[in-house]
XYZ file of C-alpha atoms in Angstrom:
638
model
C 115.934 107.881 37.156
C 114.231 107.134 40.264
C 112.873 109.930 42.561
C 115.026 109.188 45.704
C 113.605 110.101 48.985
C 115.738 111.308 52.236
C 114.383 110.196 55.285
C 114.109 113.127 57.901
C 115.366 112.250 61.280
C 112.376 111.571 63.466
C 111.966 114.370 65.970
C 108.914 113.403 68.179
C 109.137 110.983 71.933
C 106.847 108.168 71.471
C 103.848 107.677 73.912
C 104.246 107.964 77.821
C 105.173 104.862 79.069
C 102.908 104.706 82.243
C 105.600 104.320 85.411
C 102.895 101.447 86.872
C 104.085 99.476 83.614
C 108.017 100.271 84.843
C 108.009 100.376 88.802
C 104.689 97.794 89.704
C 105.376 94.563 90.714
C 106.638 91.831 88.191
C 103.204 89.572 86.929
C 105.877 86.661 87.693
C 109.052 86.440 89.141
C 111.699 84.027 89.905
C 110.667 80.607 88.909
C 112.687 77.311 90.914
C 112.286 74.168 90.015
C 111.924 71.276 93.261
C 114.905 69.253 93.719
C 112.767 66.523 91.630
C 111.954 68.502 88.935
C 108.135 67.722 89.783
C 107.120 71.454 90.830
C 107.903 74.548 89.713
C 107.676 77.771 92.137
C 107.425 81.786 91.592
C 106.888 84.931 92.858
C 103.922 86.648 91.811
C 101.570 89.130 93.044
C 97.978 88.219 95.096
C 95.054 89.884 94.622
C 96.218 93.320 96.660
C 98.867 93.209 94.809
C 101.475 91.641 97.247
C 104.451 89.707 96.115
C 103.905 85.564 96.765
C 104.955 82.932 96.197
C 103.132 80.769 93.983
C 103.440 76.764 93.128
C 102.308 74.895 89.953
C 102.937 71.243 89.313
C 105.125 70.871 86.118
C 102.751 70.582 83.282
C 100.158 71.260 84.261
C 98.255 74.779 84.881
C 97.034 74.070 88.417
C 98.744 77.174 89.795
C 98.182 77.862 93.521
C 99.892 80.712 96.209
C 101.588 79.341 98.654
C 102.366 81.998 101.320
C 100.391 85.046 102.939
C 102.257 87.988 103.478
C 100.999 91.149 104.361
C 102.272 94.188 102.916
C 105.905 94.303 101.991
C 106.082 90.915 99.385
C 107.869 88.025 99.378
C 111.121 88.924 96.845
C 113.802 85.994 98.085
C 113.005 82.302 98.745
C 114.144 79.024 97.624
C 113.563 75.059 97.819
C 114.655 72.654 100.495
C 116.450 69.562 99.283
C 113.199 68.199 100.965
C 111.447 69.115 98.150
C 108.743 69.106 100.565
C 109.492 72.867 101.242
C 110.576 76.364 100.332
C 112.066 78.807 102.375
C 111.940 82.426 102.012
C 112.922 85.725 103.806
C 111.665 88.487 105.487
C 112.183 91.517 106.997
C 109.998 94.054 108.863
C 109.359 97.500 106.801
C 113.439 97.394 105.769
C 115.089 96.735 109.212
C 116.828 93.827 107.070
C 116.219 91.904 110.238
C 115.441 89.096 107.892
C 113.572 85.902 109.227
C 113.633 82.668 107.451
C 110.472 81.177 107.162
C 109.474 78.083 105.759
C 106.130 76.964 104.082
C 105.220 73.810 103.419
C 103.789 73.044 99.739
C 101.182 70.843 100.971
C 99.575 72.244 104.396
C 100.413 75.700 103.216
C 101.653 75.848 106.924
C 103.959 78.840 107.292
C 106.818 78.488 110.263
C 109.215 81.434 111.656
C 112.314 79.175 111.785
C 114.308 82.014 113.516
C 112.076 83.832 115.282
C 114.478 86.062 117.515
C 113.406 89.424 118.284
C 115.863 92.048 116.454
C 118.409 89.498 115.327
C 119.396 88.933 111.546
C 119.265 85.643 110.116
C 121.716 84.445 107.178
C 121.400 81.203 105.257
C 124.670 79.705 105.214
C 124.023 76.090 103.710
C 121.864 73.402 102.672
C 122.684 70.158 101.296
C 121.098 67.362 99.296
C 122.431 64.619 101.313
C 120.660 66.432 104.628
C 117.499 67.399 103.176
C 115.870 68.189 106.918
C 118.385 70.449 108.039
C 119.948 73.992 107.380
C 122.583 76.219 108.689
C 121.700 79.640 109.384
C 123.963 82.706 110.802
C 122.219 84.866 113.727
C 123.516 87.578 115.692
C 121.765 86.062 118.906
C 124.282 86.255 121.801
C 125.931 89.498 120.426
C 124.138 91.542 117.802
C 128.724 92.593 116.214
C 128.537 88.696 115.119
C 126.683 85.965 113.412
C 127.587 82.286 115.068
C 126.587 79.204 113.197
C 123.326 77.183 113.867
C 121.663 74.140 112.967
C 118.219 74.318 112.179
C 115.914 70.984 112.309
C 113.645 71.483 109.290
C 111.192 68.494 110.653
C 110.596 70.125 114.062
C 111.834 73.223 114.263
C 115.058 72.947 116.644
C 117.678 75.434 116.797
C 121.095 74.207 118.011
C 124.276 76.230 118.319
C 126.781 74.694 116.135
C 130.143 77.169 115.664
C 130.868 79.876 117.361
C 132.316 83.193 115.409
C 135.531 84.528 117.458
C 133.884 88.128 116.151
C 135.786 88.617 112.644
C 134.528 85.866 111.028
C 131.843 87.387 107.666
C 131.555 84.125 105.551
C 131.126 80.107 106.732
C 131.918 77.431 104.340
C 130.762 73.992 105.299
C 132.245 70.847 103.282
C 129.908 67.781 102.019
C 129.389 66.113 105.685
C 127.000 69.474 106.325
C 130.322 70.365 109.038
C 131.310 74.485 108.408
C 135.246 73.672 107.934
C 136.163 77.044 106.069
C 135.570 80.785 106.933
C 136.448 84.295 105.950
C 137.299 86.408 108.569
C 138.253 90.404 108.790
C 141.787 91.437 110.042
C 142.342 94.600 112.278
C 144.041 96.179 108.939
C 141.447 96.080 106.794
C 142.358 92.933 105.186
C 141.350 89.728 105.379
C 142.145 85.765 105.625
C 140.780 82.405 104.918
C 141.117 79.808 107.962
C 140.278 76.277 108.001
C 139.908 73.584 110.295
C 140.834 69.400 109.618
C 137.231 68.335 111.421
C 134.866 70.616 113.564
C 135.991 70.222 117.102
C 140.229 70.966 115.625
C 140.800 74.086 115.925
C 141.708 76.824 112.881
C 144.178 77.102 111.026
C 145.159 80.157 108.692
C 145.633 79.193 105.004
C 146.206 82.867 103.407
C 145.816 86.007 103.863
C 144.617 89.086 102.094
C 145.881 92.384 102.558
C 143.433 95.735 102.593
C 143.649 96.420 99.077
C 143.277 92.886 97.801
C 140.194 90.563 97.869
C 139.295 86.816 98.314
C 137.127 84.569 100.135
C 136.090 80.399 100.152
C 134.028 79.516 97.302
C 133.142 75.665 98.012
C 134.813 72.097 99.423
C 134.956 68.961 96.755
C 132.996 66.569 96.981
C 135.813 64.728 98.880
C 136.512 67.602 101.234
C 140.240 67.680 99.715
C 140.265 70.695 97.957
C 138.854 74.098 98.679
C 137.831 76.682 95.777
C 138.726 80.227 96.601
C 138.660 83.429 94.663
C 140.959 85.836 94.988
C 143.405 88.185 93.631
C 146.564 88.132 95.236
C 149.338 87.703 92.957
C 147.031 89.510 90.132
C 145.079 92.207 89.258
C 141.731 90.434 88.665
C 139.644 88.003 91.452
C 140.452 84.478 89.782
C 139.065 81.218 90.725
C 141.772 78.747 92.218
C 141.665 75.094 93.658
C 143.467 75.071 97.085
C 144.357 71.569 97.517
C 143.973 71.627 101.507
C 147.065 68.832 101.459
C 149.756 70.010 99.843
C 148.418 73.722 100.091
C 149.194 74.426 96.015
C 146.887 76.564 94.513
C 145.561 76.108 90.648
C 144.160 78.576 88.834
C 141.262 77.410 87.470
C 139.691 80.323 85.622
C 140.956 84.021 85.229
C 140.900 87.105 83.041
C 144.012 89.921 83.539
C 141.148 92.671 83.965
C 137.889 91.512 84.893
C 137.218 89.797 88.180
C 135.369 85.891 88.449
C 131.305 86.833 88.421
C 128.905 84.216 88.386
C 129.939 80.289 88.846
C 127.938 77.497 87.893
C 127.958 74.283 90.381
C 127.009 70.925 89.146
C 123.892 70.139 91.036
C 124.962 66.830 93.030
C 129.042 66.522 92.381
C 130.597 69.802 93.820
C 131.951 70.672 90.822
C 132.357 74.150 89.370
C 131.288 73.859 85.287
C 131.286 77.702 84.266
C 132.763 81.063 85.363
C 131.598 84.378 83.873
C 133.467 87.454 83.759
C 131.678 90.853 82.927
C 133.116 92.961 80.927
C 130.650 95.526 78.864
C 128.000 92.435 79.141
C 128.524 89.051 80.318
C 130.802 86.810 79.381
C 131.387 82.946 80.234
C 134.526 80.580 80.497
C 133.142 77.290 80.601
C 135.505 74.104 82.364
C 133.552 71.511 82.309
C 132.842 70.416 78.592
C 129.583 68.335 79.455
C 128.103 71.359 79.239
C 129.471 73.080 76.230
C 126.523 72.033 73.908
C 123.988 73.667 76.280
C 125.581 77.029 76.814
C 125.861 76.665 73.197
C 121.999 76.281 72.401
C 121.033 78.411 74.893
C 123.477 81.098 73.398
C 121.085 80.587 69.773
C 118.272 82.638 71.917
C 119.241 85.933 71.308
C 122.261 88.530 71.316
C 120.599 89.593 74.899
C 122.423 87.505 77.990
C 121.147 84.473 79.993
C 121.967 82.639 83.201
C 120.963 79.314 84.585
C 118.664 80.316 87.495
C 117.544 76.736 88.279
C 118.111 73.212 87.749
C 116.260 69.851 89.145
C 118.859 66.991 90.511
C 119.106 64.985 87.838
C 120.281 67.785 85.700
C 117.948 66.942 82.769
C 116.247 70.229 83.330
C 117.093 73.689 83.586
C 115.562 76.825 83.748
C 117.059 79.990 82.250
C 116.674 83.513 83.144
C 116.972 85.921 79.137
C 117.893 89.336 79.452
C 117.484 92.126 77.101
C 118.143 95.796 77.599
C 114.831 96.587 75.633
C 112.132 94.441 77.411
C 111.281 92.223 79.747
C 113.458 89.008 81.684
C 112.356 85.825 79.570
C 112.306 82.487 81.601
C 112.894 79.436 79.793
C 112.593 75.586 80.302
C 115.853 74.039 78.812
C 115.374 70.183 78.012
C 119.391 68.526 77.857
C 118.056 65.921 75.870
C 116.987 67.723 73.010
C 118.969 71.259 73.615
C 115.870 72.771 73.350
C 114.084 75.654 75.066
C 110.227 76.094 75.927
C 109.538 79.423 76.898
C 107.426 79.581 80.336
C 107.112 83.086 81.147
C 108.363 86.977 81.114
C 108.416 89.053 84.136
C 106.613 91.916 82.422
C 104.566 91.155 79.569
C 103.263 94.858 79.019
C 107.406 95.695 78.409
C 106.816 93.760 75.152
C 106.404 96.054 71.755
C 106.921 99.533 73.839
C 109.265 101.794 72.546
C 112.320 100.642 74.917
C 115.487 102.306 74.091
C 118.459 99.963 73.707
C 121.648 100.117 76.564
C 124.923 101.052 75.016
C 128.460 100.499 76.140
C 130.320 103.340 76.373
C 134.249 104.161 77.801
C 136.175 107.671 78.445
C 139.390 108.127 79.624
C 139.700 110.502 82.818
C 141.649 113.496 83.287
C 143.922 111.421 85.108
C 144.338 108.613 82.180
C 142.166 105.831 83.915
C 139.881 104.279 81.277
C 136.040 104.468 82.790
C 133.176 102.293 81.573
C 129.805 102.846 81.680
C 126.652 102.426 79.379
C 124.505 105.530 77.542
C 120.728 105.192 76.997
C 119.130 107.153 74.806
C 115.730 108.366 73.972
C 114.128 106.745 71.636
C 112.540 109.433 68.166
C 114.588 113.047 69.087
C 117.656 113.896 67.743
C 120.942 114.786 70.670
C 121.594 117.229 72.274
C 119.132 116.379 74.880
C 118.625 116.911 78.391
C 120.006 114.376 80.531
C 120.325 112.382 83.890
C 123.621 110.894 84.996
C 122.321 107.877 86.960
C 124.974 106.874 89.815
C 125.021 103.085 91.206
C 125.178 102.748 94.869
C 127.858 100.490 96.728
C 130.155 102.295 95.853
C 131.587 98.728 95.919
C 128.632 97.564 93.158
C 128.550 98.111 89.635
C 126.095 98.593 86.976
C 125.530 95.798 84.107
C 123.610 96.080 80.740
C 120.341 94.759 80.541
C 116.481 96.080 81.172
C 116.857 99.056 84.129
C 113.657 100.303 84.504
C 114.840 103.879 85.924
C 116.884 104.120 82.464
C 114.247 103.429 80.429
C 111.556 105.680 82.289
C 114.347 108.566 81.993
C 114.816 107.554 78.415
C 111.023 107.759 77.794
C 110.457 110.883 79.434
C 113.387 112.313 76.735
C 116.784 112.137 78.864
C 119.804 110.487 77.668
C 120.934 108.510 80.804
C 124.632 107.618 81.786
C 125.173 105.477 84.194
C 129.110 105.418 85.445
C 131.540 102.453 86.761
C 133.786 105.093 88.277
C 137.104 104.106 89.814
C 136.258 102.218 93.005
C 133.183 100.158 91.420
C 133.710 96.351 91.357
C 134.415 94.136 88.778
C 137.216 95.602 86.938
C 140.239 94.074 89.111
C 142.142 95.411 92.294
C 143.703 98.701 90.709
C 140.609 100.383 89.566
C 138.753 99.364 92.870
C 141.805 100.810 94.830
C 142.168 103.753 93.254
C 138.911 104.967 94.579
C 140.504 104.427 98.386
C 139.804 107.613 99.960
C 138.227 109.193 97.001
C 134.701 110.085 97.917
C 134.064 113.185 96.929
C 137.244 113.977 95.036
C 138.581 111.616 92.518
C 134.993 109.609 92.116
C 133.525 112.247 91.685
C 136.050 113.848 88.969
C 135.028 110.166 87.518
C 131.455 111.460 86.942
C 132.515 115.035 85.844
C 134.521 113.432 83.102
C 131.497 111.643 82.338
C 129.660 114.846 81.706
C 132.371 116.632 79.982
C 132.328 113.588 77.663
C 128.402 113.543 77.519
C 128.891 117.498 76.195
C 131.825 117.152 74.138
C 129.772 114.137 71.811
C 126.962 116.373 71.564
C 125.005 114.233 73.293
C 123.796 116.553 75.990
C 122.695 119.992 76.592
C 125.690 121.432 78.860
C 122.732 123.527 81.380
C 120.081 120.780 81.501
C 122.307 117.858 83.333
C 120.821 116.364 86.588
C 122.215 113.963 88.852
C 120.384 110.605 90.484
C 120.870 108.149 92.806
C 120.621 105.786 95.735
C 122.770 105.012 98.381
C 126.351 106.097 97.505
C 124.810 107.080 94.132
C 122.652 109.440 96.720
C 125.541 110.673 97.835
C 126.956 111.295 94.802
C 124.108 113.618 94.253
C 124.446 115.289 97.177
C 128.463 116.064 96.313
C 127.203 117.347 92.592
C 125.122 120.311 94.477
C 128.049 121.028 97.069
C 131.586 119.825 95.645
C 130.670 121.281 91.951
C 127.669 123.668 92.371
C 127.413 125.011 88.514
C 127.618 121.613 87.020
C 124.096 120.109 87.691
C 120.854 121.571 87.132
C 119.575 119.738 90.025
C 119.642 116.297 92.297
C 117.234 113.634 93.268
C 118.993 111.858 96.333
C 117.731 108.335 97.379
C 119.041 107.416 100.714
C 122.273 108.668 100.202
C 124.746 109.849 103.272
C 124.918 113.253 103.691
C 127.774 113.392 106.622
C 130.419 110.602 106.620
C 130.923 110.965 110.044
C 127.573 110.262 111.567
C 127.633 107.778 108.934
C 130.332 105.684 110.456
C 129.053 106.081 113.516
C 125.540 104.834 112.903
C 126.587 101.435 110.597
C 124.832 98.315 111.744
C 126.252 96.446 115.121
C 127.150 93.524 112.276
C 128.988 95.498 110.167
C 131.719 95.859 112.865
C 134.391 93.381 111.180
C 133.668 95.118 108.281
C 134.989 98.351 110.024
C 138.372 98.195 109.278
C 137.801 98.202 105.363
C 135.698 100.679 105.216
C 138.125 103.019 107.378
C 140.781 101.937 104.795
C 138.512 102.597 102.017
C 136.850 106.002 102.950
C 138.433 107.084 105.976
C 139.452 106.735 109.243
C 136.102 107.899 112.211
C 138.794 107.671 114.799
C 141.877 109.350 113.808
C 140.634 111.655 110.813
C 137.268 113.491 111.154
C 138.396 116.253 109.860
C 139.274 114.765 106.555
C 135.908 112.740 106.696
C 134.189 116.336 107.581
C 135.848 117.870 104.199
C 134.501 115.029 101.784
C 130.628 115.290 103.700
C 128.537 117.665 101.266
C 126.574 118.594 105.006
C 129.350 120.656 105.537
C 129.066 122.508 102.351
C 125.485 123.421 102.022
C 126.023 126.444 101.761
C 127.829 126.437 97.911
C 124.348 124.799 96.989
C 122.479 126.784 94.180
C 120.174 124.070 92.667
C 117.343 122.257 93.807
C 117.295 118.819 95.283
C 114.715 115.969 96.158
C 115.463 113.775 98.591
C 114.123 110.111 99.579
C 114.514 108.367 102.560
C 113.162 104.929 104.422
C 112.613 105.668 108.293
C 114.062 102.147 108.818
C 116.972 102.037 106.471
C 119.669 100.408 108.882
C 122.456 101.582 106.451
C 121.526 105.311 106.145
C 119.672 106.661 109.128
C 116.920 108.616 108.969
C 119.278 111.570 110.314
C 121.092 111.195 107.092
C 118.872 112.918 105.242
C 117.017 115.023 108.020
C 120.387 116.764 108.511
C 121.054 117.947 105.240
C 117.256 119.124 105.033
C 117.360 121.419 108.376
C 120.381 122.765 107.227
C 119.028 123.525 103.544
C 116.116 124.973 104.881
C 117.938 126.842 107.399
C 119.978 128.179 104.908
C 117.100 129.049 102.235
C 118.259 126.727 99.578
C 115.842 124.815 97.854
C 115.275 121.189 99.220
C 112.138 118.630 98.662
C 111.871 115.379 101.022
C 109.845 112.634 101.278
C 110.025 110.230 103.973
C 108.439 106.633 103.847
C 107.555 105.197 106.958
C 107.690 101.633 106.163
C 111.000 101.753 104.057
C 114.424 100.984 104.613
C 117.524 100.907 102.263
C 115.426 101.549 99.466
C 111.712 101.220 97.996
C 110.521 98.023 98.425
C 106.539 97.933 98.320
C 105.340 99.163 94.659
C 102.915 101.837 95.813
C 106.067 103.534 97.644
C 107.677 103.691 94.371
C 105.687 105.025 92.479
C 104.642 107.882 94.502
C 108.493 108.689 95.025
C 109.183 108.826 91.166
C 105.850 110.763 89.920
C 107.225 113.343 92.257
C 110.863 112.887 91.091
C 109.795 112.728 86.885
C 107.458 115.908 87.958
C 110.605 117.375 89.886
C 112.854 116.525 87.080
C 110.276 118.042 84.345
C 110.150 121.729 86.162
C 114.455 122.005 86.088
C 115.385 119.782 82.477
C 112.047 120.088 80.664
C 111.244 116.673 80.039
C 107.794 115.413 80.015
C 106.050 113.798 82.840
C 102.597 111.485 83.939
C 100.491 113.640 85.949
C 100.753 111.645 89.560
C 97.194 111.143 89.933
C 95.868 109.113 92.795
C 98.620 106.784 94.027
C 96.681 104.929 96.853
C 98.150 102.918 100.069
C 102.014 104.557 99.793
C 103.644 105.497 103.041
C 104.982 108.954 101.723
C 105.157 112.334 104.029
C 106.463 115.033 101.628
C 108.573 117.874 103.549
C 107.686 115.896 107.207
C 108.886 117.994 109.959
C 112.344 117.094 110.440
C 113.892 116.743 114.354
C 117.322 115.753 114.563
C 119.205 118.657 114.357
């Protein structure tokens, strides 16, 4: 008989994985074909290491940069129907100001398009059929609003074209380049889709939304009869209908009973939709126009990961396509439709490839109160559970997270944390009921979402019950900040990333265009006018003094979302108080960590910070050069 050996479960973390491999920039980013399929742009980084974008001419290797910024990296732009430009944004140091600026692939000539001191430009539209022109939202004549204008691509010109009555948050302009179709606000938190027969008629209301529902104009046909919406009135999920603008029937055209509509594909020339997808624990796609079956279809042969169709040149014989895995790095493909083949071009991240990535799992619990929660475990790759661990909490709240490569997950992972990462009630995606039954639950029933989560992290084993931290930005931030106050013997410490600390000041300090939005978010969180005290009770500032464990906190002096104060207050008051508080403040930041060296500085001292209170392993910092950082700055709002 055969001497059987037992294999002994592997007990040892593979190698560091150095954090410049998981936070530096992409090597390259983003590729977009022209309009003619004859060029093929990207974002990669210049020689200081500066996000660019960067032009090659299809097949051949004659790659070139095309812009010159500064410091803080180009990270959004795309091609005029020209083809004779690209456009991209930016902001200054996160003021999300953004300016659109275009560049011209021949000259290399650069142009501000919108350059308005302290105004916020939005692209609205662009369309084959007027290649020179674009229209572009600005909060010129009154910062609350963004009117409609016209921008001359040729020479420049900025005309006024539609003026915003002040609750207007989405244009939708029809196949004559004329914006015919808008989203506006309504003083109870609700909202409505109005229309107008030709630009100088005046609106007309089509439907309405109340507070707790959702919907908003998609596109026009190509023959301006029909308007696509989503929405999810008379259902529980967002579906995508056909609003015949005649008649006024609706048609469902695409619709799950639980998910909401995600992505939609658009022919490139007819104004058709071809594709829907709906994500559930990944992505998955309803496809309506069968001309496209076969592709989705080859496309699906490259992998079990997930893909998307990130580009495609007019005459729709070529398409690129963005691969995802949860275990390495985006893949960008050429697809031919000729052949149904794909040529692979590039990955974002070569040095991902053949580390020891741990794979993204699905998970689901039900909470105390019977609501099923998803969310999706990483673990760390070589130990055996029960391990230390980080519950990892997505901002928004009104966001969720998705599976695929997260580079915080798999630097916790590495460092040996199991990471959770929650779509408690109130996160998007999952239809009306579970986003409205996290109304008015900050601090309470959201965050019994991510108690349960822990409970259920302890019960599997998974986790050691005293070595549980909790991490994240913006309301994930906050989130953080409630762990320490709201339930002070659950977490052995926080890491808070521009997250609010008082609700109140919070409300009062949103951005001048956010005011439509107003009435939603009173409906949502609470009401600044009529309830402060209930707003006070669910603001962990006022309970600093239940705090027993240590925090680190992160903040952008420019984040337009999350003042400065945000985080200043809860600091003074910690300090005041004697209870343990780290902060960093980066001077050239906003909502978020946008230049490389700011990132890494902020997570060697969060892995180090993380190491001293769950005993996971950490990369010395070493010398992290050209980061705006002040650790523990004097703070002076009070």
């Amino acid at each position: 008989m055969q001497n059987l050996t037992v294999q002994q479960p592997k007990t040892e973390l593979p190698p560091l994985i150095k954090r410049e491999i998981l936070f530096g920039n992409p090597e390259k980013t983003s590729p977009r074909l022209s309009p003619d399929g004859k060029y093929l742009a990207y974002i990669a980084p210049d020689e200081n290491n500066v996000l660019q974008v960067q032009l090659r001419t299809v097949g051949q290797a004659d790659d070139r940069q095309l812009t010159a910024d500064k410091k803080r990296g180009i990270r959004i732009f795309f091609w005029t129907y020209s083809g004779e430009e690209l456009i991209y944004l930016q902001d200054a140091e996160g003021d999300e100001n953004w300016h659109l600026f275009s560049v011209n692939i021949h000259s290399n000539q650069v142009r501000d398009l919108t350059p308005f001191q302290g105004v916020q430009a939005q692209p609205i539209a662009f369309d084959r059929n007027f290649p020179n022109e674009i229209l572009v939202g600005m909060n010129i004549r009154d910062r609350s609003k963004h009117d409609v204008y016209r921008i001359n691509l040729k020479n420049g010109a900025v005309e006024f074209d539609t003026d915003n009555p002040g609750n207007i948050v989405g244009w939708t302009a029809d196949a004559q380049f004329q914006v015919r179709a808008a989203t506006a606000t309504t003083a109870d938190g609700g909202s409505e889709l109005v229309f107008r027969e030709t630009a100088d008629k005046s609106w007309e209301s089509l439907r309405s939304w109340g507070p707790d529902e959702e919907g908003s104009a998609v596109m026009f046909s190509e023959n301006g009869k029909i308007l696509y919406i989503m929405g999810n009135h008379d259902a529980n999920a967002e579906r995508l209908i056909a609003l015949d603008l005649e008649t006024k029937q609706e048609t469902d055209l695409a619709s799950d009973p639980e998910y909401d509509v995600g992505g939609i594909v658009v022919h490139p020339t007819k104004r058709e939709i071809q594709a829907v997808s709906f994500y559930k624990d990944k992505q998955e796609w309803q496809i309506l126009d069968q001309s496209i079956a076969e592709d989705f279809e080859a496309i699906g042969k490259l992998g079990p990961g997930e893909f998307s169709i990130t580009s495609r040149n007019l005459a729709d014989t070529t398409w690129l396509v963005a691969y995802i895995t949860d275990d390495g790095p985006v893949y960008y493909y050429t697809f031919d439709r000729a052949s149904k083949t794909c040529t692979f071009l590039f990955s974002n991240q070569p040095k991902l490839e053949g580390l020891p990535l741990s794979s993204m799992e699905p998970i689901s619990y039900t909470a105390r109160d019977g609501l099923t929660i998803h969310g999706y475990l990483t673990k760390p790759v070589g130990v055996a559970t029960p391990v230390p661990t980080v519950l990892l909490v997505h901002g928004g709240p009104w966001a969720r997270d998705t599976w695929g490569y997260d580079p915080a997950a798999q630097w916790l992972a590495n460092r040996g944390y199991a990471v959770l990462q929650i779509n408690f009630r109130g996160s998007t995606g999952y239809g009306k009921a579970f986003l409205n039954a996290g109304n008015r639950e900050w601090g309470a029933k959201m965050h019994d979402d991510l108690l349960d989560g822990v409970n259920w992290l302890v019960e599997t084993g998974i986790s050691q019950p005293d070595k549980i931290a909790i991490m994240g930005g913006s309301y994930g931030g906050y989130a953080a900040l409630a762990g320490l106050t709201f339930s002070p013997d659950v977490f052995a410490c926080a890491v808070d990333i521009v997250g609010p600390s008082n609700l109140i000041t919070l409300l009062q300090s949103i951005p001048p265009y956010w005011e439509p939005l107003k009435a939603n978010m009173y409906h949502r969180v609470g009401n600044l006018e009529t309830e402060p005290e209930f707003l006070k009770s669910i603001s962990p500032l006022f309970f600093v003094d239940r705090i027993q464990k240590p925090l680190l906190i992160g903040q952008g002096a420019n984040d337009p979302r999350v003042k400065e104060a945000e985080s200043e207050q809860i600091v003074n008051a910690m300090k005041q108080a004697g209870k343990p508080v780290e902060y960093v403040l980066y001077t050239d930041e906003g909502h978020g960590f946008a230049r490389p060296e700011n990132r890494l500085h902020f997570y060697a001292i969060a892995e180090e910070f993380l190491a001293k209170y769950l005993g996971g392993r950490f990369e010395p910092a070493g010398n992290i050069g050209n980061h705006s950082g002040v650790v523990n700055p004097q703070t002076t709002h009070n």
